[in-house]
Amino acid sequence: MQIPYTVESRPDTGVYNGKMGIWLFLASEVMLFGGLFSTYILLRTGAVSWLEGSVPVEQGGAGLNVPLATFNTFILIASSVTIVMAWASLAIGRAREKEIAHLELEPKDIQERITVSALSNPQKIRAESLKKFQFYMGLTILFSLLFLVAKAYEYNYKFSHGIYPKTHNFYAIYFTLTGLHGLHIIGGVLVNGYFLLPWKTLLTRFWVIIYYLIIPVVLIALCAFLIYSGSGVIFAISPIILYIFLLVSGLVKTFVSAIPGCQMWETEPDRFINRIECAGLYWHFVDLVWIFLFPVLYLLPGS
């Protein structure tokens, strides 16, 4: 059965289902971060003194790395630009395809028809659009990973100097807000990474290596770690038992067939463009949250 309104807009909302869904999800995210920002305001206004993010710990401040956070800010802004370019590459290519499909030439315009056919082949346009999309989406993921590496470095510096959420209310809200934001970055990387490559083809091509070598080795290592850490044997081997069941039942192959990745561009291009647009909206929200976090935590003076 064909699911309605995955491409065309609904008559009641004016947008397709996916876009409506992502807006509702982002509304719930606004309430989540809004509650945390409200907590920050209450903690700060109710505190006798408050640490200043840019002042070193030795001078009574929070010792946050402002230059590194500034770098991260520019990185996320750049990633917002690249994900828009990724979506635009597909949208422009699809528009060109449709334009060529509806192009009507008179029979006498033989030379023009040959030129249009040679320079504007729909398959060539689709392939070039996909390459541009993968380039810009790859940059988006690269920028995201750079942000996470920088944040991990900052966290490691704090922990190595004995600074934890329990140290001060400032650090409690700092680690909560930036940690939750980091989880959203990781989620975005996973989603964007899913769209980047033709996972169905890759997983099918390297089926034996992935499912009969790599995953079993990882599960055995996990089992050994759980046993070594004191977990029960039944609990430790349960992931292996579950994986064997999934293999035997055929659910693994069913799962693989359901994750086409960028192969959807070949079969359902309009729907794929809509998915990238939804991923872009989510990513812009994540970037916008950081735009608020950066001045609030790193730049505002203490009291």
PDB file of C-alpha atoms in Angstrom:
ATOM      1  CA  MET A   1       0.000   0.000   0.000  1.00  0.00           C
ATOM      2  CA  GLN A   2       1.343   3.427  -0.960  1.00  0.00           C
ATOM      3  CA  ILE A   3       1.714   5.824   1.953  1.00  0.00           C
ATOM      4  CA  PRO A   4       0.104   9.153   1.006  1.00  0.00           C
ATOM      5  CA  TYR A   5       1.716  12.575   1.279  1.00  0.00           C
ATOM      6  CA  THR A   6       5.348  11.421   1.445  1.00  0.00           C
ATOM      7  CA  VAL A   7       6.151  13.684  -1.494  1.00  0.00           C
ATOM      8  CA  GLU A   8       3.170  15.932  -2.168  1.00  0.00           C
ATOM      9  CA  SER A   9       1.833  18.307   0.461  1.00  0.00           C
ATOM     10  CA  ARG A  10      -1.193  17.513   2.580  1.00  0.00           C
ATOM     11  CA  PRO A  11      -4.239  19.679   1.832  1.00  0.00           C
ATOM     12  CA  ASP A  12      -4.829  20.404   5.531  1.00  0.00           C
ATOM     13  CA  THR A  13      -1.281  21.339   6.622  1.00  0.00           C
ATOM     14  CA  GLY A  14       0.318  22.460   3.371  1.00  0.00           C
ATOM     15  CA  VAL A  15       3.411  20.291   3.954  1.00  0.00           C
ATOM     16  CA  TYR A  16       4.235  16.619   3.429  1.00  0.00           C
ATOM     17  CA  ASN A  17       4.060  14.164   6.324  1.00  0.00           C
ATOM     18  CA  GLY A  18       7.781  14.016   7.019  1.00  0.00           C
ATOM     19  CA  LYS A  19       8.119  17.772   7.293  1.00  0.00           C
ATOM     20  CA  MET A  20       5.116  17.963   9.596  1.00  0.00           C
ATOM     21  CA  GLY A  21       6.633  15.221  11.735  1.00  0.00           C
ATOM     22  CA  ILE A  22      10.031  16.908  12.024  1.00  0.00           C
ATOM     23  CA  TRP A  23       8.418  20.231  12.991  1.00  0.00           C
ATOM     24  CA  LEU A  24       6.455  18.493  15.758  1.00  0.00           C
ATOM     25  CA  PHE A  25       9.620  16.748  16.920  1.00  0.00           C
ATOM     26  CA  LEU A  26      11.528  20.037  16.948  1.00  0.00           C
ATOM     27  CA  ALA A  27       8.712  21.594  18.960  1.00  0.00           C
ATOM     28  CA  SER A  28       9.283  18.955  21.646  1.00  0.00           C
ATOM     29  CA  GLU A  29      13.040  19.658  21.453  1.00  0.00           C
ATOM     30  CA  VAL A  30      12.370  23.360  22.024  1.00  0.00           C
ATOM     31  CA  MET A  31      10.484  22.440  25.195  1.00  0.00           C
ATOM     32  CA  LEU A  32      13.344  20.163  26.304  1.00  0.00           C
ATOM     33  CA  PHE A  33      16.105  22.727  25.878  1.00  0.00           C
ATOM     34  CA  GLY A  34      13.776  25.509  26.983  1.00  0.00           C
ATOM     35  CA  GLY A  35      13.341  23.732  30.303  1.00  0.00           C
ATOM     36  CA  LEU A  36      17.100  23.358  30.691  1.00  0.00           C
ATOM     37  CA  PHE A  37      17.756  27.008  29.847  1.00  0.00           C
ATOM     38  CA  SER A  38      15.081  27.939  32.403  1.00  0.00           C
ATOM     39  CA  THR A  39      16.948  25.800  34.944  1.00  0.00           C
ATOM     40  CA  TYR A  40      20.119  27.700  34.122  1.00  0.00           C
ATOM     41  CA  ILE A  41      18.363  31.021  34.713  1.00  0.00           C
ATOM     42  CA  LEU A  42      16.938  29.869  38.052  1.00  0.00           C
ATOM     43  CA  LEU A  43      20.271  28.472  39.222  1.00  0.00           C
ATOM     44  CA  ARG A  44      22.120  31.618  38.245  1.00  0.00           C
ATOM     45  CA  THR A  45      19.674  34.122  39.704  1.00  0.00           C
ATOM     46  CA  GLY A  46      19.391  32.119  42.915  1.00  0.00           C
ATOM     47  CA  ALA A  47      23.145  31.707  43.428  1.00  0.00           C
ATOM     48  CA  VAL A  48      25.152  34.028  45.672  1.00  0.00           C
ATOM     49  CA  SER A  49      28.064  33.857  43.215  1.00  0.00           C
ATOM     50  CA  TRP A  50      28.407  32.448  39.716  1.00  0.00           C
ATOM     51  CA  LEU A  51      31.503  31.363  37.819  1.00  0.00           C
ATOM     52  CA  GLU A  52      32.561  33.201  34.684  1.00  0.00           C
ATOM     53  CA  GLY A  53      33.241  30.835  31.812  1.00  0.00           C
ATOM     54  CA  SER A  54      36.142  32.709  30.215  1.00  0.00           C
ATOM     55  CA  VAL A  55      38.118  33.251  33.442  1.00  0.00           C
ATOM     56  CA  PRO A  56      40.745  30.600  34.329  1.00  0.00           C
ATOM     57  CA  VAL A  57      40.113  28.295  37.281  1.00  0.00           C
ATOM     58  CA  GLU A  58      43.183  29.714  39.056  1.00  0.00           C
ATOM     59  CA  GLN A  59      41.511  33.136  39.058  1.00  0.00           C
ATOM     60  CA  GLY A  60      38.200  31.863  40.386  1.00  0.00           C
ATOM     61  CA  GLY A  61      36.460  31.266  37.069  1.00  0.00           C
ATOM     62  CA  ALA A  62      35.131  28.209  35.244  1.00  0.00           C
ATOM     63  CA  GLY A  63      38.146  27.897  32.956  1.00  0.00           C
ATOM     64  CA  LEU A  64      36.225  27.206  29.762  1.00  0.00           C
ATOM     65  CA  ASN A  65      38.138  27.206  26.495  1.00  0.00           C
ATOM     66  CA  VAL A  66      36.623  30.178  24.644  1.00  0.00           C
ATOM     67  CA  PRO A  67      38.878  29.996  21.531  1.00  0.00           C
ATOM     68  CA  LEU A  68      38.023  26.303  21.086  1.00  0.00           C
ATOM     69  CA  ALA A  69      34.317  27.020  21.550  1.00  0.00           C
ATOM     70  CA  THR A  70      34.588  29.836  18.985  1.00  0.00           C
ATOM     71  CA  PHE A  71      36.180  27.386  16.560  1.00  0.00           C
ATOM     72  CA  ASN A  72      33.322  24.946  17.211  1.00  0.00           C
ATOM     73  CA  THR A  73      30.805  27.718  16.537  1.00  0.00           C
ATOM     74  CA  PHE A  74      32.253  28.418  13.099  1.00  0.00           C
ATOM     75  CA  ILE A  75      32.456  24.678  12.418  1.00  0.00           C
ATOM     76  CA  LEU A  76      28.736  24.206  13.106  1.00  0.00           C
ATOM     77  CA  ILE A  77      27.782  27.271  11.068  1.00  0.00           C
ATOM     78  CA  ALA A  78      29.808  25.847   8.170  1.00  0.00           C
ATOM     79  CA  SER A  79      28.071  22.495   8.570  1.00  0.00           C
ATOM     80  CA  SER A  80      24.697  24.218   8.266  1.00  0.00           C
ATOM     81  CA  VAL A  81      25.839  25.702   4.963  1.00  0.00           C
ATOM     82  CA  THR A  82      27.116  22.368   3.635  1.00  0.00           C
ATOM     83  CA  ILE A  83      23.942  20.467   4.488  1.00  0.00           C
ATOM     84  CA  VAL A  84      21.930  23.115   2.626  1.00  0.00           C
ATOM     85  CA  MET A  85      24.278  22.660  -0.333  1.00  0.00           C
ATOM     86  CA  ALA A  86      23.756  18.890  -0.115  1.00  0.00           C
ATOM     87  CA  TRP A  87      19.976  19.328  -0.308  1.00  0.00           C
ATOM     88  CA  ALA A  88      20.254  21.957  -3.046  1.00  0.00           C
ATOM     89  CA  SER A  89      22.420  19.653  -5.172  1.00  0.00           C
ATOM     90  CA  LEU A  90      19.632  17.086  -5.245  1.00  0.00           C
ATOM     91  CA  ALA A  91      16.808  19.602  -5.658  1.00  0.00           C
ATOM     92  CA  ILE A  92      18.495  21.407  -8.563  1.00  0.00           C
ATOM     93  CA  GLY A  93      19.384  18.139 -10.256  1.00  0.00           C
ATOM     94  CA  ARG A  94      15.823  16.876  -9.899  1.00  0.00           C
ATOM     95  CA  ALA A  95      14.450  20.127 -11.309  1.00  0.00           C
ATOM     96  CA  ARG A  96      16.741  19.790 -14.333  1.00  0.00           C
ATOM     97  CA  GLU A  97      15.558  16.219 -14.838  1.00  0.00           C
ATOM     98  CA  LYS A  98      11.930  17.281 -14.849  1.00  0.00           C
ATOM     99  CA  GLU A  99      12.674  20.186 -17.159  1.00  0.00           C
ATOM    100  CA  ILE A 100      14.303  17.875 -19.689  1.00  0.00           C
ATOM    101  CA  ALA A 101      11.488  15.350 -19.390  1.00  0.00           C
ATOM    102  CA  HIS A 102       8.951  18.017 -20.360  1.00  0.00           C
ATOM    103  CA  LEU A 103      11.124  19.633 -23.026  1.00  0.00           C
ATOM    104  CA  GLU A 104       9.379  19.658 -26.376  1.00  0.00           C
ATOM    105  CA  LEU A 105      11.268  20.376 -29.567  1.00  0.00           C
ATOM    106  CA  GLU A 106      10.004  20.640 -33.096  1.00  0.00           C
ATOM    107  CA  PRO A 107      11.054  17.830 -35.486  1.00  0.00           C
ATOM    108  CA  LYS A 108      13.076  20.331 -37.527  1.00  0.00           C
ATOM    109  CA  ASP A 109      15.286  21.143 -34.514  1.00  0.00           C
ATOM    110  CA  ILE A 110      17.354  17.987 -34.943  1.00  0.00           C
ATOM    111  CA  GLN A 111      20.694  19.550 -34.009  1.00  0.00           C
ATOM    112  CA  GLU A 112      19.247  21.150 -30.863  1.00  0.00           C
ATOM    113  CA  ARG A 113      17.692  17.835 -29.853  1.00  0.00           C
ATOM    114  CA  ILE A 114      21.064  16.086 -30.228  1.00  0.00           C
ATOM    115  CA  THR A 115      22.792  18.788 -28.151  1.00  0.00           C
ATOM    116  CA  VAL A 116      20.193  18.576 -25.376  1.00  0.00           C
ATOM    117  CA  SER A 117      20.429  14.784 -25.346  1.00  0.00           C
ATOM    118  CA  ALA A 118      24.226  14.819 -25.166  1.00  0.00           C
ATOM    119  CA  LEU A 119      24.657  17.514 -22.531  1.00  0.00           C
ATOM    120  CA  SER A 120      21.563  16.960 -20.425  1.00  0.00           C
ATOM    121  CA  ASN A 121      21.171  13.214 -20.116  1.00  0.00           C
ATOM    122  CA  PRO A 122      18.839  12.533 -17.149  1.00  0.00           C
ATOM    123  CA  GLN A 123      20.967   9.653 -15.849  1.00  0.00           C
ATOM    124  CA  LYS A 124      24.095  11.768 -16.057  1.00  0.00           C
ATOM    125  CA  ILE A 125      22.392  14.627 -14.238  1.00  0.00           C
ATOM    126  CA  ARG A 126      21.206  12.262 -11.505  1.00  0.00           C
ATOM    127  CA  ALA A 127      24.677  10.778 -11.061  1.00  0.00           C
ATOM    128  CA  GLU A 128      26.334  14.209 -10.925  1.00  0.00           C
ATOM    129  CA  SER A 129      23.751  15.444  -8.425  1.00  0.00           C
ATOM    130  CA  LEU A 130      24.422  12.440  -6.196  1.00  0.00           C
ATOM    131  CA  LYS A 131      28.177  13.050  -6.292  1.00  0.00           C
ATOM    132  CA  LYS A 132      27.699  16.688  -5.289  1.00  0.00           C
ATOM    133  CA  PHE A 133      25.310  15.629  -2.534  1.00  0.00           C
ATOM    134  CA  GLN A 134      27.778  13.082  -1.165  1.00  0.00           C
ATOM    135  CA  PHE A 135      30.570  15.671  -1.230  1.00  0.00           C
ATOM    136  CA  TYR A 136      28.631  18.264   0.749  1.00  0.00           C
ATOM    137  CA  MET A 137      27.081  15.710   3.103  1.00  0.00           C
ATOM    138  CA  GLY A 138      30.539  14.245   3.694  1.00  0.00           C
ATOM    139  CA  LEU A 139      31.761  17.733   4.636  1.00  0.00           C
ATOM    140  CA  THR A 140      28.818  18.091   7.019  1.00  0.00           C
ATOM    141  CA  ILE A 141      29.735  14.836   8.758  1.00  0.00           C
ATOM    142  CA  LEU A 142      33.420  15.813   8.842  1.00  0.00           C
ATOM    143  CA  PHE A 143      32.579  19.147  10.499  1.00  0.00           C
ATOM    144  CA  SER A 144      30.357  17.306  12.992  1.00  0.00           C
ATOM    145  CA  LEU A 145      33.171  14.930  13.926  1.00  0.00           C
ATOM    146  CA  LEU A 146      35.583  17.858  14.321  1.00  0.00           C
ATOM    147  CA  PHE A 147      33.109  19.445  16.729  1.00  0.00           C
ATOM    148  CA  LEU A 148      32.867  16.226  18.751  1.00  0.00           C
ATOM    149  CA  VAL A 149      36.659  15.814  18.878  1.00  0.00           C
ATOM    150  CA  ALA A 150      37.060  19.382  20.126  1.00  0.00           C
ATOM    151  CA  LYS A 151      34.349  18.835  22.735  1.00  0.00           C
ATOM    152  CA  ALA A 152      35.936  15.563  23.853  1.00  0.00           C
ATOM    153  CA  TYR A 153      39.264  17.389  24.272  1.00  0.00           C
ATOM    154  CA  GLU A 154      37.547  20.036  26.401  1.00  0.00           C
ATOM    155  CA  TYR A 155      35.789  17.416  28.527  1.00  0.00           C
ATOM    156  CA  ASN A 156      39.029  15.484  29.009  1.00  0.00           C
ATOM    157  CA  TYR A 157      40.772  18.647  30.184  1.00  0.00           C
ATOM    158  CA  LYS A 158      38.044  19.226  32.779  1.00  0.00           C
ATOM    159  CA  PHE A 159      38.083  15.654  34.057  1.00  0.00           C
ATOM    160  CA  SER A 160      41.887  15.545  34.237  1.00  0.00           C
ATOM    161  CA  HIS A 161      41.778  18.601  36.501  1.00  0.00           C
ATOM    162  CA  GLY A 162      39.158  17.101  38.799  1.00  0.00           C
ATOM    163  CA  ILE A 163      36.244  19.146  37.452  1.00  0.00           C
ATOM    164  CA  TYR A 164      32.950  17.231  37.348  1.00  0.00           C
ATOM    165  CA  PRO A 165      29.241  18.137  37.370  1.00  0.00           C
ATOM    166  CA  LYS A 166      29.231  17.841  41.166  1.00  0.00           C
ATOM    167  CA  THR A 167      32.006  20.430  41.497  1.00  0.00           C
ATOM    168  CA  HIS A 168      29.723  23.460  41.110  1.00  0.00           C
ATOM    169  CA  ASN A 169      26.233  24.268  39.891  1.00  0.00           C
ATOM    170  CA  PHE A 170      27.819  25.989  36.905  1.00  0.00           C
ATOM    171  CA  TYR A 171      29.495  22.753  35.850  1.00  0.00           C
ATOM    172  CA  ALA A 172      26.319  20.787  36.508  1.00  0.00           C
ATOM    173  CA  ILE A 173      24.332  22.844  34.012  1.00  0.00           C
ATOM    174  CA  TYR A 174      27.353  23.125  31.684  1.00  0.00           C
ATOM    175  CA  PHE A 175      27.834  19.367  31.381  1.00  0.00           C
ATOM    176  CA  THR A 176      24.081  18.766  31.134  1.00  0.00           C
ATOM    177  CA  LEU A 177      23.491  21.272  28.330  1.00  0.00           C
ATOM    178  CA  THR A 178      26.644  20.572  26.316  1.00  0.00           C
ATOM    179  CA  GLY A 179      26.397  16.819  26.892  1.00  0.00           C
ATOM    180  CA  LEU A 180      22.794  16.673  25.681  1.00  0.00           C
ATOM    181  CA  HIS A 181      23.728  18.852  22.724  1.00  0.00           C
ATOM    182  CA  GLY A 182      26.607  16.482  21.958  1.00  0.00           C
ATOM    183  CA  LEU A 183      24.196  13.533  21.937  1.00  0.00           C
ATOM    184  CA  HIS A 184      22.099  15.397  19.385  1.00  0.00           C
ATOM    185  CA  ILE A 185      25.231  15.931  17.280  1.00  0.00           C
ATOM    186  CA  ILE A 186      25.955  12.186  17.401  1.00  0.00           C
ATOM    187  CA  GLY A 187      22.365  11.457  16.367  1.00  0.00           C
ATOM    188  CA  GLY A 188      22.724  13.841  13.443  1.00  0.00           C
ATOM    189  CA  VAL A 189      25.974  12.185  12.366  1.00  0.00           C
ATOM    190  CA  LEU A 190      24.263   8.768  12.354  1.00  0.00           C
ATOM    191  CA  VAL A 191      21.309  10.022  10.308  1.00  0.00           C
ATOM    192  CA  ASN A 192      23.466  11.946   7.845  1.00  0.00           C
ATOM    193  CA  GLY A 193      25.827   8.996   7.575  1.00  0.00           C
ATOM    194  CA  TYR A 194      22.865   6.781   6.708  1.00  0.00           C
ATOM    195  CA  PHE A 195      21.960   9.080   3.818  1.00  0.00           C
ATOM    196  CA  LEU A 196      25.558   9.421   2.618  1.00  0.00           C
ATOM    197  CA  LEU A 197      26.216   5.924   1.249  1.00  0.00           C
ATOM    198  CA  PRO A 198      24.301   3.107  -0.519  1.00  0.00           C
ATOM    199  CA  TRP A 199      24.225   0.927   2.574  1.00  0.00           C
ATOM    200  CA  LYS A 200      22.005  -1.764   1.075  1.00  0.00           C
ATOM    201  CA  THR A 201      24.538  -2.431  -1.690  1.00  0.00           C
ATOM    202  CA  LEU A 202      27.524  -2.258   0.657  1.00  0.00           C
ATOM    203  CA  LEU A 203      26.013  -4.561   3.260  1.00  0.00           C
ATOM    204  CA  THR A 204      24.920  -7.030   0.594  1.00  0.00           C
ATOM    205  CA  ARG A 205      28.288  -7.003  -1.174  1.00  0.00           C
ATOM    206  CA  PHE A 206      30.269  -7.568   2.006  1.00  0.00           C
ATOM    207  CA  TRP A 207      27.644  -9.779   3.648  1.00  0.00           C
ATOM    208  CA  VAL A 208      29.959 -12.655   4.610  1.00  0.00           C
ATOM    209  CA  ILE A 209      32.687 -10.415   6.046  1.00  0.00           C
ATOM    210  CA  ILE A 210      30.349  -8.199   8.069  1.00  0.00           C
ATOM    211  CA  TYR A 211      27.816 -10.685   9.379  1.00  0.00           C
ATOM    212  CA  TYR A 212      29.972 -13.776   9.802  1.00  0.00           C
ATOM    213  CA  LEU A 213      33.268 -12.180  10.858  1.00  0.00           C
ATOM    214  CA  ILE A 214      33.156  -8.564  12.066  1.00  0.00           C
ATOM    215  CA  ILE A 215      29.922  -8.643  14.080  1.00  0.00           C
ATOM    216  CA  PRO A 216      30.630 -12.057  15.721  1.00  0.00           C
ATOM    217  CA  VAL A 217      34.133 -10.877  16.736  1.00  0.00           C
ATOM    218  CA  VAL A 218      32.670  -7.706  18.279  1.00  0.00           C
ATOM    219  CA  LEU A 219      30.002  -9.706  20.125  1.00  0.00           C
ATOM    220  CA  ILE A 220      32.556 -12.209  21.447  1.00  0.00           C
ATOM    221  CA  ALA A 221      34.749  -9.335  22.670  1.00  0.00           C
ATOM    222  CA  LEU A 222      31.705  -7.770  24.347  1.00  0.00           C
ATOM    223  CA  CYS A 223      30.858 -11.105  25.957  1.00  0.00           C
ATOM    224  CA  ALA A 224      34.403 -11.490  27.288  1.00  0.00           C
ATOM    225  CA  PHE A 225      34.350  -7.944  28.672  1.00  0.00           C
ATOM    226  CA  LEU A 226      31.022  -8.505  30.443  1.00  0.00           C
ATOM    227  CA  ILE A 227      32.239 -11.745  32.003  1.00  0.00           C
ATOM    228  CA  TYR A 228      35.509 -10.076  33.048  1.00  0.00           C
ATOM    229  CA  SER A 229      33.609  -7.159  34.615  1.00  0.00           C
ATOM    230  CA  GLY A 230      31.612  -9.535  36.796  1.00  0.00           C
ATOM    231  CA  SER A 231      28.369  -9.859  34.842  1.00  0.00           C
ATOM    232  CA  GLY A 232      26.592 -13.178  34.816  1.00  0.00           C
ATOM    233  CA  VAL A 233      27.367 -15.656  32.039  1.00  0.00           C
ATOM    234  CA  ILE A 234      23.748 -15.728  30.821  1.00  0.00           C
ATOM    235  CA  PHE A 235      23.648 -11.947  30.585  1.00  0.00           C
ATOM    236  CA  ALA A 236      27.052 -11.876  28.859  1.00  0.00           C
ATOM    237  CA  ILE A 237      26.161 -14.387  26.133  1.00  0.00           C
ATOM    238  CA  SER A 238      22.650 -13.026  25.547  1.00  0.00           C
ATOM    239  CA  PRO A 239      23.775 -10.669  22.695  1.00  0.00           C
ATOM    240  CA  ILE A 240      25.332 -13.644  20.883  1.00  0.00           C
ATOM    241  CA  ILE A 241      22.176 -15.714  21.322  1.00  0.00           C
ATOM    242  CA  LEU A 242      20.049 -12.828  20.036  1.00  0.00           C
ATOM    243  CA  TYR A 243      22.282 -12.345  16.998  1.00  0.00           C
ATOM    244  CA  ILE A 244      22.184 -16.050  16.119  1.00  0.00           C
ATOM    245  CA  PHE A 245      18.379 -15.910  16.318  1.00  0.00           C
ATOM    246  CA  LEU A 246      18.282 -12.868  14.025  1.00  0.00           C
ATOM    247  CA  LEU A 247      20.524 -14.594  11.499  1.00  0.00           C
ATOM    248  CA  VAL A 248      18.614 -17.869  11.485  1.00  0.00           C
ATOM    249  CA  SER A 249      15.206 -16.168  11.328  1.00  0.00           C
ATOM    250  CA  GLY A 250      16.243 -14.009   8.380  1.00  0.00           C
ATOM    251  CA  LEU A 251      15.453 -10.770  10.199  1.00  0.00           C
ATOM    252  CA  VAL A 252      18.958  -9.476   9.526  1.00  0.00           C
ATOM    253  CA  LYS A 253      18.422  -9.695   5.752  1.00  0.00           C
ATOM    254  CA  THR A 254      15.030  -8.059   6.187  1.00  0.00           C
ATOM    255  CA  PHE A 255      16.699  -5.217   8.063  1.00  0.00           C
ATOM    256  CA  VAL A 256      19.339  -4.806   5.347  1.00  0.00           C
ATOM    257  CA  SER A 257      16.679  -4.572   2.640  1.00  0.00           C
ATOM    258  CA  ALA A 258      15.021  -1.738   4.595  1.00  0.00           C
ATOM    259  CA  ILE A 259      18.092   0.555   4.715  1.00  0.00           C
ATOM    260  CA  PRO A 260      18.771   1.724   1.164  1.00  0.00           C
ATOM    261  CA  GLY A 261      20.664   4.864   2.163  1.00  0.00           C
ATOM    262  CA  CYS A 262      21.322   7.084  -0.841  1.00  0.00           C
ATOM    263  CA  GLN A 263      20.062   4.352  -3.188  1.00  0.00           C
ATOM    264  CA  MET A 264      16.615   5.867  -2.668  1.00  0.00           C
ATOM    265  CA  TRP A 265      17.832   8.667  -4.966  1.00  0.00           C
ATOM    266  CA  GLU A 266      17.631   6.163  -7.830  1.00  0.00           C
ATOM    267  CA  THR A 267      14.198   4.757  -6.988  1.00  0.00           C
ATOM    268  CA  GLU A 268      12.332   7.576  -5.217  1.00  0.00           C
ATOM    269  CA  PRO A 269      14.255  10.819  -5.832  1.00  0.00           C
ATOM    270  CA  ASP A 270      11.544  13.215  -4.659  1.00  0.00           C
ATOM    271  CA  ARG A 271      11.045  11.317  -1.413  1.00  0.00           C
ATOM    272  CA  PHE A 272      14.815  11.211  -0.856  1.00  0.00           C
ATOM    273  CA  ILE A 273      15.042  14.990  -1.307  1.00  0.00           C
ATOM    274  CA  ASN A 274      12.324  15.409   1.316  1.00  0.00           C
ATOM    275  CA  ARG A 275      14.242  13.199   3.742  1.00  0.00           C
ATOM    276  CA  ILE A 276      17.366  15.307   3.307  1.00  0.00           C
ATOM    277  CA  GLU A 277      15.301  18.431   3.915  1.00  0.00           C
ATOM    278  CA  CYS A 278      14.018  16.970   7.195  1.00  0.00           C
ATOM    279  CA  ALA A 279      17.547  16.010   8.232  1.00  0.00           C
ATOM    280  CA  GLY A 280      18.626  19.559   7.400  1.00  0.00           C
ATOM    281  CA  LEU A 281      15.910  21.093   9.550  1.00  0.00           C
ATOM    282  CA  TYR A 282      17.032  18.953  12.488  1.00  0.00           C
ATOM    283  CA  TRP A 283      20.650  19.933  11.900  1.00  0.00           C
ATOM    284  CA  HIS A 284      19.823  23.645  11.788  1.00  0.00           C
ATOM    285  CA  PHE A 285      18.054  23.281  15.130  1.00  0.00           C
ATOM    286  CA  VAL A 286      21.104  21.578  16.671  1.00  0.00           C
ATOM    287  CA  ASP A 287      23.297  24.391  15.382  1.00  0.00           C
ATOM    288  CA  LEU A 288      20.890  27.023  16.691  1.00  0.00           C
ATOM    289  CA  VAL A 289      21.010  25.473  20.176  1.00  0.00           C
ATOM    290  CA  TRP A 290      24.788  25.853  20.178  1.00  0.00           C
ATOM    291  CA  ILE A 291      24.464  29.487  19.057  1.00  0.00           C
ATOM    292  CA  PHE A 292      22.573  30.055  22.327  1.00  0.00           C
ATOM    293  CA  LEU A 293      24.834  27.829  24.445  1.00  0.00           C
ATOM    294  CA  PHE A 294      28.057  29.508  23.361  1.00  0.00           C
ATOM    295  CA  PRO A 295      27.406  33.042  24.680  1.00  0.00           C
ATOM    296  CA  VAL A 296      25.383  31.899  27.700  1.00  0.00           C
ATOM    297  CA  LEU A 297      28.018  29.508  29.048  1.00  0.00           C
ATOM    298  CA  TYR A 298      31.261  30.893  27.670  1.00  0.00           C
ATOM    299  CA  LEU A 299      30.864  34.673  27.311  1.00  0.00           C
ATOM    300  CA  LEU A 300      28.453  35.992  29.965  1.00  0.00           C
ATOM    301  CA  PRO A 301      30.241  37.562  32.953  1.00  0.00           C
ATOM    302  CA  GLY A 302      30.049  35.957  36.370  1.00  0.00           C
ATOM    303  CA  SER A 303      28.627  37.416  39.521  1.00  0.00           C
TER     304      SER A 303
END
